[in-house]
C-alpha cells in the first residue's frame, strides 16, 4: 500500500487486483500534477466560496486506480460537490471502489460509456488513455454532450502520450494547448466547444470472412482482424455437444465466440471482458449474426462472478495491462479457467511463442497438448486441472 499525498489530504492506495509483493504503485506523477494544478488555479472543486463549490460537479475520465476521483472526493466532501467517474475498464472501477472503501470514501457516481451524466459537469479531468481511438471518441463525446466553455484538463506521463495530442484537441474541441511538464508528466488544457466540430470513424468495421464486425473505440484490433485471432480461428473446437457451456474469455469484438457459435449453434455462449466497449462490440455482432443464440455477456474480472463448470473456455490472453507489459493477466486467467472447467472440459489458449505459456499451463493442467503452431503463435488444449496449482486469483 502506497501513501498518496495530494493537495486535500492523503490516501492509502493499492493496485487492483491486489497481489502479494506488488512492485507497482497505484498512482503516478501525472495524477499528482493534475491535482496540484487544480488546487493552485482554484477550479470549482477547490473554490473558497462555499456557495460556488456546493453545486460543482467534476467528471473524471479514465481514472486508473481511483487516485483522481478519490482525491477530488476528499476535496468535495466538505462542500457538497459531486464527483462522477467514467471509463471503459471494470478493473479500474474495482480498484476505485476497493480503495474508496479502504479510505472510507463514498459518493462517487460511476458511469459506463453511453450512460447519461447526472448533471452537466463544471470541469472534466481526464487521464489520457493508451488507445488514441478511445481518446478521439471521448473528445468527440465531450463536444457532443457538453455546453460551450467547460474546462477540460488532461494529463499523462511523457513516455505514454501520443505526439498528436494537441492537434486532436484542436480537431475535436477547437482549442487546446500543452502546459509545462513536471517530473516526466505533462498537462494539457482545453474547453468544450458546445458543438460537434469533427466526426469520428468509431465504431469501426472489421472484415472477418463473411462477417463485418463492429469494433468500438479502444477495442483491440481497430482496423483489421489481428493475426493471432486469425490463427486461433483455425484451431477452435468443431461440433460441440448440444447445450455445451462455452466461454470466449477476453472476447474483444467477439470473433472467437462467433466462430464457435457458427460451428456449434446450440452452445450456450458467454462473452467475457473487462472492457465495457469490447462487450458492447461483441453484443452488437452477436445480435447481427446470431440473434437467436443463447448468449450472456459478463463485464468483470475474467470468470469471477460466473457459475463454474464450463465445457470449453477459449482464451487469447493479453500481455499488456494498460501500459504495463507482463504475463500476470494471463496467469490470473489461467488460474480462473482451471477452477471453472467442468469434468472433461478443456481450455484452448493461444499465445505468442516467445511468451512460453506452456510452462505455466503445465503447472495448472495435467494435460497440455499443442494443437497448432507457426513461427509466431502456439495453440494449446489444456485439460485435467490441477487444483493445487490454481490457488491464486
CSV table of C-alpha atoms in Angstrom, one decimal:
chain,number,residue,atom,x,y,z
A,1,UNK,CA,0.0,0.0,0.0
A,2,UNK,CA,1.5,3.3,-1.1
A,3,UNK,CA,0.5,6.6,0.6
A,4,UNK,CA,-0.6,9.2,-1.9
A,5,UNK,CA,-0.3,12.8,-0.6
A,6,UNK,CA,-2.4,15.2,-2.6
A,7,UNK,CA,-3.4,18.9,-2.0
A,8,UNK,CA,-6.5,18.0,0.0
A,9,UNK,CA,-5.2,15.1,2.1
A,10,UNK,CA,-3.7,11.7,1.9
A,11,UNK,CA,-5.0,8.4,0.5
A,12,UNK,CA,-3.8,4.8,1.1
A,13,UNK,CA,-4.0,3.3,-2.4
A,14,UNK,CA,-3.4,-0.2,-3.8
A,15,UNK,CA,-3.4,-1.5,-7.3
A,16,UNK,CA,-6.2,-3.9,-8.4
A,17,UNK,CA,-6.3,-6.8,-8.3
A,18,UNK,CA,-4.3,-7.0,-5.2
A,19,UNK,CA,-1.2,-9.1,-5.4
A,20,UNK,CA,1.4,-10.1,-2.8
A,21,UNK,CA,4.7,-8.3,-3.2
A,22,UNK,CA,3.3,-5.7,-5.6
A,23,UNK,CA,6.1,-3.6,-7.1
A,24,UNK,CA,3.9,-1.0,-8.9
A,25,UNK,CA,2.3,1.9,-7.1
A,26,UNK,CA,-1.3,2.9,-7.6
A,27,UNK,CA,-0.7,6.4,-8.8
A,28,UNK,CA,1.9,8.4,-10.7
A,29,UNK,CA,3.1,11.9,-11.2
A,30,UNK,CA,0.6,12.7,-13.9
A,31,UNK,CA,-2.2,12.2,-11.2
A,32,UNK,CA,-0.4,14.4,-8.8
A,33,UNK,CA,0.5,17.1,-11.3
A,34,UNK,CA,-3.2,17.3,-12.4
A,35,UNK,CA,-4.5,17.6,-8.8
A,36,UNK,CA,-1.8,20.1,-7.8
A,37,UNK,CA,-2.8,22.3,-10.8
A,38,UNK,CA,-6.5,22.2,-9.9
A,39,UNK,CA,-5.7,23.3,-6.4
A,40,UNK,CA,-3.3,26.1,-7.4
A,41,UNK,CA,-5.6,27.5,-10.1
A,42,UNK,CA,-8.8,27.5,-7.9
A,43,UNK,CA,-11.0,25.5,-10.1
A,44,UNK,CA,-14.5,24.7,-8.9
A,45,UNK,CA,-13.7,21.7,-6.7
A,46,UNK,CA,-11.4,23.9,-4.5
A,47,UNK,CA,-13.3,27.2,-4.6
A,48,UNK,CA,-13.1,29.2,-1.4
A,49,UNK,CA,-16.7,30.3,-2.0
A,50,UNK,CA,-18.7,27.5,-0.4
A,51,UNK,CA,-21.8,28.5,-2.3
A,52,UNK,CA,-20.0,28.2,-5.6
A,53,UNK,CA,-18.4,24.9,-4.6
A,54,UNK,CA,-21.6,23.3,-3.3
A,55,UNK,CA,-23.0,22.6,-6.7
A,56,UNK,CA,-19.8,21.9,-8.6
A,57,UNK,CA,-19.6,18.7,-10.5
A,58,UNK,CA,-16.3,17.1,-11.7
A,59,UNK,CA,-16.3,14.4,-14.4
A,60,UNK,CA,-13.3,12.2,-14.2
A,61,UNK,CA,-12.4,10.1,-17.2
A,62,UNK,CA,-10.0,7.1,-17.3
A,63,UNK,CA,-9.0,7.1,-13.7
A,64,UNK,CA,-6.6,4.2,-13.3
A,65,UNK,CA,-6.8,3.1,-9.6
A,66,UNK,CA,-9.1,5.8,-8.2
A,67,UNK,CA,-6.4,8.3,-7.3
A,68,UNK,CA,-8.1,11.2,-9.1
A,69,UNK,CA,-11.7,10.6,-8.2
A,70,UNK,CA,-11.0,9.7,-4.5
A,71,UNK,CA,-8.7,12.8,-4.0
A,72,UNK,CA,-11.4,15.0,-5.6
A,73,UNK,CA,-14.0,13.3,-3.4
A,74,UNK,CA,-11.9,14.2,-0.3
A,75,UNK,CA,-11.8,17.8,-1.5
A,76,UNK,CA,-15.5,17.8,-2.3
A,77,UNK,CA,-16.9,16.2,0.8
A,78,UNK,CA,-16.9,19.3,3.0
A,79,UNK,CA,-18.7,21.5,0.4
A,80,UNK,CA,-21.2,19.0,-1.1
A,81,UNK,CA,-19.6,19.0,-4.6
A,82,UNK,CA,-20.2,16.0,-6.9
A,83,UNK,CA,-17.7,13.6,-8.5
A,84,UNK,CA,-18.6,11.4,-11.4
A,85,UNK,CA,-16.1,8.9,-12.8
A,86,UNK,CA,-16.4,7.2,-16.2
A,87,UNK,CA,-14.2,4.9,-18.2
A,88,UNK,CA,-14.1,1.6,-20.1
A,89,UNK,CA,-12.3,-0.6,-17.6
A,90,UNK,CA,-14.1,-2.8,-15.0
A,91,UNK,CA,-10.7,-3.3,-13.2
A,92,UNK,CA,-10.2,0.4,-12.9
A,93,UNK,CA,-13.6,0.8,-11.3
A,94,UNK,CA,-13.0,-2.2,-9.0
A,95,UNK,CA,-9.7,-0.5,-7.9
A,96,UNK,CA,-11.5,2.8,-7.2
A,97,UNK,CA,-14.2,1.0,-5.2
A,98,UNK,CA,-11.8,-1.0,-3.1
A,99,UNK,CA,-9.6,2.0,-2.4
A,100,UNK,CA,-12.6,4.1,-1.6
A,101,UNK,CA,-13.7,1.5,1.0
A,102,UNK,CA,-10.2,1.4,2.5
A,103,UNK,CA,-10.2,5.2,2.8
A,104,UNK,CA,-13.9,5.5,4.0
A,105,UNK,CA,-14.8,7.5,0.9
A,106,UNK,CA,-18.2,7.0,-0.8
A,107,UNK,CA,-20.5,9.0,-3.0
A,108,UNK,CA,-18.7,8.8,-6.3
A,109,UNK,CA,-21.1,8.0,-9.2
A,110,UNK,CA,-19.6,5.6,-11.7
A,111,UNK,CA,-20.7,5.8,-15.3
A,112,UNK,CA,-20.0,3.4,-18.2
A,113,UNK,CA,-19.7,4.8,-21.8
A,114,UNK,CA,-23.1,5.9,-23.2
A,115,UNK,CA,-24.5,6.3,-19.7
A,116,UNK,CA,-26.2,9.6,-19.1
A,117,UNK,CA,-24.5,12.2,-16.9
A,118,UNK,CA,-26.2,13.1,-13.7
A,119,UNK,CA,-25.7,16.8,-14.4
A,120,UNK,CA,-23.6,18.9,-16.6
A,121,UNK,CA,-20.0,19.0,-15.1
A,122,UNK,CA,-18.3,22.2,-14.2
A,123,UNK,CA,-15.0,20.6,-15.3
A,124,UNK,CA,-13.6,17.5,-16.9
A,125,UNK,CA,-10.5,15.8,-15.5
A,126,UNK,CA,-9.0,13.2,-17.9
A,127,UNK,CA,-6.2,10.7,-17.9
A,128,UNK,CA,-5.0,10.3,-21.5
A,129,UNK,CA,-5.9,6.7,-22.4
A,130,UNK,CA,-3.5,4.3,-24.0
A,131,UNK,CA,-5.7,4.0,-27.1
A,132,UNK,CA,-5.8,7.0,-29.4
A,133,UNK,CA,-9.1,5.7,-30.8
A,134,UNK,CA,-10.6,5.9,-27.3
A,135,UNK,CA,-9.2,9.4,-26.8
A,136,UNK,CA,-10.7,10.6,-30.1
A,137,UNK,CA,-14.1,9.0,-29.2
A,138,UNK,CA,-14.1,10.6,-25.8
A,139,UNK,CA,-13.2,14.1,-27.1
A,140,UNK,CA,-16.0,13.7,-29.7
A,141,UNK,CA,-18.4,12.7,-26.9
A,142,UNK,CA,-17.5,15.8,-24.9
A,143,UNK,CA,-18.1,18.1,-27.8
A,144,UNK,CA,-21.4,16.4,-28.4
A,145,UNK,CA,-22.8,16.4,-24.9
A,146,UNK,CA,-21.4,19.3,-23.0
A,147,UNK,CA,-22.1,23.0,-23.4
A,148,UNK,CA,-19.6,25.5,-24.5
A,149,UNK,CA,-16.8,26.6,-22.2
A,150,UNK,CA,-16.4,23.6,-19.8
A,151,UNK,CA,-12.7,23.3,-18.8
A,152,UNK,CA,-11.1,20.1,-19.8
A,153,UNK,CA,-7.8,19.0,-18.2
A,154,UNK,CA,-5.8,16.1,-19.5
A,155,UNK,CA,-2.6,14.5,-18.0
A,156,UNK,CA,-0.3,11.7,-18.7
A,157,UNK,CA,3.3,10.5,-18.4
A,158,UNK,CA,5.5,11.8,-21.2
A,159,UNK,CA,6.5,8.4,-22.4
A,160,UNK,CA,2.9,7.3,-22.9
A,161,UNK,CA,1.5,10.4,-24.6
A,162,UNK,CA,0.6,10.4,-28.3
A,163,UNK,CA,2.5,13.0,-30.3
A,164,UNK,CA,-0.6,14.3,-32.0
A,165,UNK,CA,-2.5,15.1,-28.7
A,166,UNK,CA,-2.7,18.9,-29.2
A,167,UNK,CA,-3.8,18.5,-32.8
A,168,UNK,CA,-6.5,16.1,-31.6
A,169,UNK,CA,-7.7,18.6,-29.0
A,170,UNK,CA,-7.9,21.3,-31.7
A,171,UNK,CA,-9.7,19.0,-34.1
A,172,UNK,CA,-12.4,17.8,-31.7
A,173,UNK,CA,-12.6,20.8,-29.3
A,174,UNK,CA,-11.4,23.6,-31.5
A,175,UNK,CA,-8.7,24.6,-29.0
A,176,UNK,CA,-6.1,23.1,-26.7
A,177,UNK,CA,-2.6,23.6,-25.6
A,178,UNK,CA,0.2,21.8,-23.8
A,179,UNK,CA,1.1,23.1,-20.3
A,180,UNK,CA,4.5,22.9,-18.7
A,181,UNK,CA,5.9,19.4,-17.9
A,182,UNK,CA,6.7,18.3,-14.3
A,183,UNK,CA,8.6,15.2,-13.2
A,184,UNK,CA,8.2,13.4,-16.6
A,185,UNK,CA,4.4,14.2,-16.6
A,186,UNK,CA,2.6,16.7,-18.8
A,187,UNK,CA,-0.7,18.6,-18.6
A,188,UNK,CA,-3.0,19.8,-21.4
A,189,UNK,CA,-5.9,22.2,-21.2
A,190,UNK,CA,-8.9,22.9,-23.4
A,191,UNK,CA,-12.5,23.9,-23.3
A,192,UNK,CA,-15.6,22.2,-24.8
A,193,UNK,CA,-16.9,23.9,-28.0
A,194,UNK,CA,-20.6,23.3,-27.4
A,195,UNK,CA,-21.0,21.7,-30.8
A,196,UNK,CA,-19.6,18.8,-32.8
A,197,UNK,CA,-16.6,20.1,-34.9
A,198,UNK,CA,-15.4,16.7,-36.3
A,199,UNK,CA,-16.9,13.3,-36.7
A,200,UNK,CA,-15.0,10.1,-35.7
A,201,UNK,CA,-14.7,6.8,-37.5
A,202,UNK,CA,-15.7,4.9,-34.4
A,203,UNK,CA,-17.1,2.4,-34.1
A,204,UNK,CA,-15.1,1.0,-37.0
A,205,UNK,CA,-15.8,-2.0,-39.1
A,206,UNK,CA,-13.5,-5.0,-39.5
A,207,UNK,CA,-13.8,-7.8,-42.1
A,208,UNK,CA,-13.7,-11.3,-40.8
A,209,UNK,CA,-14.6,-13.7,-43.6
A,210,UNK,CA,-18.3,-13.2,-44.4
A,211,UNK,CA,-18.8,-11.0,-41.3
A,212,UNK,CA,-18.3,-7.3,-41.0
A,213,UNK,CA,-17.7,-6.8,-37.3
A,214,UNK,CA,-18.4,-3.7,-35.2
A,215,UNK,CA,-15.4,-2.6,-33.2
A,216,UNK,CA,-15.9,0.2,-30.7
A,217,UNK,CA,-13.2,2.7,-29.9
A,218,UNK,CA,-10.4,1.4,-27.8
A,219,UNK,CA,-11.1,-2.3,-28.5
A,220,UNK,CA,-8.0,-4.3,-29.7
A,221,UNK,CA,-7.6,-4.7,-33.5
A,222,UNK,CA,-9.4,-1.5,-34.5
A,223,UNK,CA,-8.8,-1.6,-38.3
A,224,UNK,CA,-8.4,-5.3,-39.1
A,225,UNK,CA,-8.6,-8.8,-37.5
A,226,UNK,CA,-5.4,-9.4,-35.6
A,227,UNK,CA,-3.1,-12.2,-36.8
A,228,UNK,CA,-3.4,-14.1,-33.5
A,229,UNK,CA,-7.2,-14.3,-33.8
A,230,UNK,CA,-6.9,-15.4,-37.4
A,231,UNK,CA,-4.6,-18.3,-36.4
A,232,UNK,CA,-6.8,-19.2,-33.4
A,233,UNK,CA,-9.9,-19.4,-35.7
A,234,UNK,CA,-8.3,-22.4,-37.5
A,235,UNK,CA,-8.0,-24.3,-34.2
A,236,UNK,CA,-11.3,-24.0,-32.5
A,237,UNK,CA,-13.4,-27.0,-31.5
A,238,UNK,CA,-16.0,-28.2,-34.0
A,239,UNK,CA,-19.5,-29.6,-33.3
A,240,UNK,CA,-19.6,-29.3,-29.6
A,241,UNK,CA,-22.4,-31.3,-27.9
A,242,UNK,CA,-25.8,-29.5,-27.7
A,243,UNK,CA,-26.0,-27.3,-24.7
A,244,UNK,CA,-22.3,-27.1,-24.1
A,245,UNK,CA,-21.3,-24.2,-22.0
A,246,UNK,CA,-18.6,-22.2,-23.8
A,247,UNK,CA,-16.8,-19.0,-22.8
A,248,UNK,CA,-15.0,-16.5,-25.0
A,249,UNK,CA,-12.7,-15.2,-22.3
A,250,UNK,CA,-11.3,-11.7,-23.1
A,251,UNK,CA,-13.7,-11.6,-26.0
A,252,UNK,CA,-12.8,-8.3,-27.6
A,253,UNK,CA,-15.0,-7.8,-30.6
A,254,UNK,CA,-16.3,-11.4,-30.1
A,255,UNK,CA,-15.0,-13.0,-33.2
A,256,UNK,CA,-13.8,-16.2,-31.5
A,257,UNK,CA,-17.1,-16.7,-29.8
A,258,UNK,CA,-18.9,-16.0,-33.0
A,259,UNK,CA,-16.9,-18.7,-34.8
A,260,UNK,CA,-17.6,-21.2,-32.0
A,261,UNK,CA,-21.3,-20.4,-32.3
A,262,UNK,CA,-21.2,-20.9,-36.1
A,263,UNK,CA,-19.7,-24.4,-35.6
A,264,UNK,CA,-22.0,-25.3,-32.7
A,265,UNK,CA,-25.2,-23.2,-32.9
A,266,UNK,CA,-26.7,-24.9,-29.8
A,267,UNK,CA,-23.9,-24.0,-27.5
A,268,UNK,CA,-24.6,-21.7,-24.5
A,269,UNK,CA,-22.1,-19.0,-25.1
A,270,UNK,CA,-20.7,-16.5,-22.6
A,271,UNK,CA,-18.7,-13.5,-23.7
A,272,UNK,CA,-16.4,-12.0,-21.0
A,273,UNK,CA,-14.2,-8.9,-21.0
A,274,UNK,CA,-13.1,-6.2,-18.6
A,275,UNK,CA,-13.7,-3.6,-21.3
A,276,UNK,CA,-17.2,-2.2,-21.5
A,277,UNK,CA,-16.7,-1.2,-25.1
A,278,UNK,CA,-15.4,-4.7,-26.0
A,279,UNK,CA,-18.5,-6.3,-24.6
A,280,UNK,CA,-20.7,-3.7,-26.5
A,281,UNK,CA,-18.9,-4.7,-29.7
A,282,UNK,CA,-19.5,-8.4,-29.1
A,283,UNK,CA,-23.1,-7.7,-28.2
A,284,UNK,CA,-23.6,-5.8,-31.4
A,285,UNK,CA,-22.0,-8.5,-33.5
A,286,UNK,CA,-23.9,-11.4,-31.9
A,287,UNK,CA,-27.2,-9.5,-32.4
A,288,UNK,CA,-26.4,-9.1,-36.1
A,289,UNK,CA,-25.2,-12.6,-37.0
A,290,UNK,CA,-26.7,-14.9,-34.3
A,291,UNK,CA,-29.8,-13.2,-32.9
A,292,UNK,CA,-31.3,-16.5,-31.7
A,293,UNK,CA,-28.2,-17.8,-29.9
A,294,UNK,CA,-28.3,-18.3,-26.2
A,295,UNK,CA,-25.6,-15.8,-25.0
A,296,UNK,CA,-24.8,-13.9,-22.0
A,297,UNK,CA,-22.3,-11.0,-21.6
A,298,UNK,CA,-20.2,-10.7,-18.5
A,299,UNK,CA,-18.4,-7.4,-17.7
A,300,UNK,CA,-15.9,-8.2,-14.9
A,301,UNK,CA,-12.6,-9.7,-13.9
A,302,UNK,CA,-12.4,-12.7,-16.2
A,303,UNK,CA,-14.7,-15.5,-15.0
A,304,UNK,CA,-15.1,-14.2,-11.4
A,305,UNK,CA,-18.8,-13.8,-10.6
A,306,UNK,CA,-19.9,-16.5,-13.1
A,307,UNK,CA,-21.1,-20.0,-12.2
A,308,UNK,CA,-18.4,-22.6,-12.9
A,309,UNK,CA,-18.5,-25.9,-14.8
A,310,UNK,CA,-17.8,-24.7,-18.4
A,311,UNK,CA,-17.2,-27.3,-21.0
A,312,UNK,CA,-14.9,-25.2,-23.1
A,313,UNK,CA,-13.0,-21.9,-22.4
A,314,UNK,CA,-11.5,-20.1,-25.4
A,315,UNK,CA,-8.7,-17.6,-24.5
A,316,UNK,CA,-6.5,-15.2,-26.4
A,317,UNK,CA,-4.9,-13.5,-23.3
A,318,UNK,CA,-3.5,-10.0,-23.4
A,319,UNK,CA,0.1,-9.4,-22.4
A,320,UNK,CA,-0.5,-5.7,-21.8
A,321,UNK,CA,-2.3,-4.3,-18.7
A,322,UNK,CA,-2.6,-0.7,-19.7
A,323,UNK,CA,1.0,0.4,-20.2
A,324,UNK,CA,2.4,-2.5,-18.1
A,325,UNK,CA,3.8,-5.4,-20.0
A,326,UNK,CA,3.8,-8.9,-18.5
A,327,UNK,CA,2.1,-12.3,-18.1
A,328,UNK,CA,0.3,-11.5,-14.8
A,329,UNK,CA,-3.1,-11.1,-16.6
A,330,UNK,CA,-2.6,-14.4,-18.5
A,331,UNK,CA,-1.6,-16.2,-15.3
A,332,UNK,CA,-4.7,-14.9,-13.5
A,333,UNK,CA,-7.0,-16.1,-16.3
A,334,UNK,CA,-5.3,-19.5,-16.5
A,335,UNK,CA,-6.0,-19.9,-12.7
A,336,UNK,CA,-9.6,-18.9,-13.2
A,337,UNK,CA,-10.0,-21.3,-16.1
A,338,UNK,CA,-8.5,-24.2,-14.1
A,339,UNK,CA,-11.1,-23.6,-11.4
A,340,UNK,CA,-14.0,-23.1,-13.8
A,341,UNK,CA,-13.8,-26.2,-16.1
A,342,UNK,CA,-16.4,-28.9,-15.8
A,343,UNK,CA,-15.1,-32.5,-15.6
A,344,UNK,CA,-13.8,-33.4,-19.0
A,345,UNK,CA,-13.8,-29.8,-20.1
A,346,UNK,CA,-11.0,-28.0,-21.9
A,347,UNK,CA,-9.2,-24.7,-22.1
A,348,UNK,CA,-8.0,-23.7,-25.6
A,349,UNK,CA,-5.5,-20.9,-25.5
A,350,UNK,CA,-3.3,-19.1,-28.0
A,351,UNK,CA,-0.1,-17.3,-27.1
A,352,UNK,CA,2.9,-15.7,-28.7
A,353,UNK,CA,5.6,-18.4,-28.9
A,354,UNK,CA,8.2,-16.3,-27.1
A,355,UNK,CA,6.0,-15.9,-24.0
A,356,UNK,CA,6.4,-19.6,-23.1
A,357,UNK,CA,2.9,-20.1,-21.7
A,358,UNK,CA,3.3,-23.8,-21.9
A,359,UNK,CA,5.5,-23.7,-18.7
A,360,UNK,CA,2.7,-22.0,-16.7
A,361,UNK,CA,-0.1,-24.1,-18.2
A,362,UNK,CA,1.7,-27.4,-17.4
A,363,UNK,CA,1.7,-26.5,-13.7
A,364,UNK,CA,-2.1,-25.9,-13.8
A,365,UNK,CA,-3.3,-28.7,-16.1
A,366,UNK,CA,-2.4,-32.3,-16.2
A,367,UNK,CA,-2.7,-32.5,-19.9
A,368,UNK,CA,-1.4,-29.7,-22.2
A,369,UNK,CA,-1.4,-30.6,-25.9
A,370,UNK,CA,-0.2,-28.5,-28.9
A,371,UNK,CA,-3.0,-28.2,-31.5
A,372,UNK,CA,-1.1,-25.9,-33.9
A,373,UNK,CA,1.8,-23.6,-34.2
A,374,UNK,CA,3.6,-21.4,-36.6
A,375,UNK,CA,6.6,-19.1,-36.4
A,376,UNK,CA,4.8,-16.6,-34.1
A,377,UNK,CA,1.9,-18.4,-32.3
A,378,UNK,CA,1.1,-21.7,-30.5
A,379,UNK,CA,-2.4,-23.0,-29.7
A,380,UNK,CA,-2.8,-25.4,-26.7
A,381,UNK,CA,-5.6,-27.7,-25.5
A,382,UNK,CA,-5.4,-27.9,-21.7
A,383,UNK,CA,-7.4,-30.5,-19.7
A,384,UNK,CA,-7.4,-32.1,-16.2
A,385,UNK,CA,-7.0,-29.0,-14.0
A,386,UNK,CA,-4.5,-29.3,-11.1
A,387,UNK,CA,-6.4,-27.5,-8.4
A,388,UNK,CA,-3.5,-27.1,-6.1
A,389,UNK,CA,-1.8,-25.1,-8.8
A,390,UNK,CA,-4.7,-22.8,-9.3
A,391,UNK,CA,-5.0,-21.0,-5.9
A,392,UNK,CA,-4.0,-17.5,-6.9
A,393,UNK,CA,-6.7,-15.2,-8.4
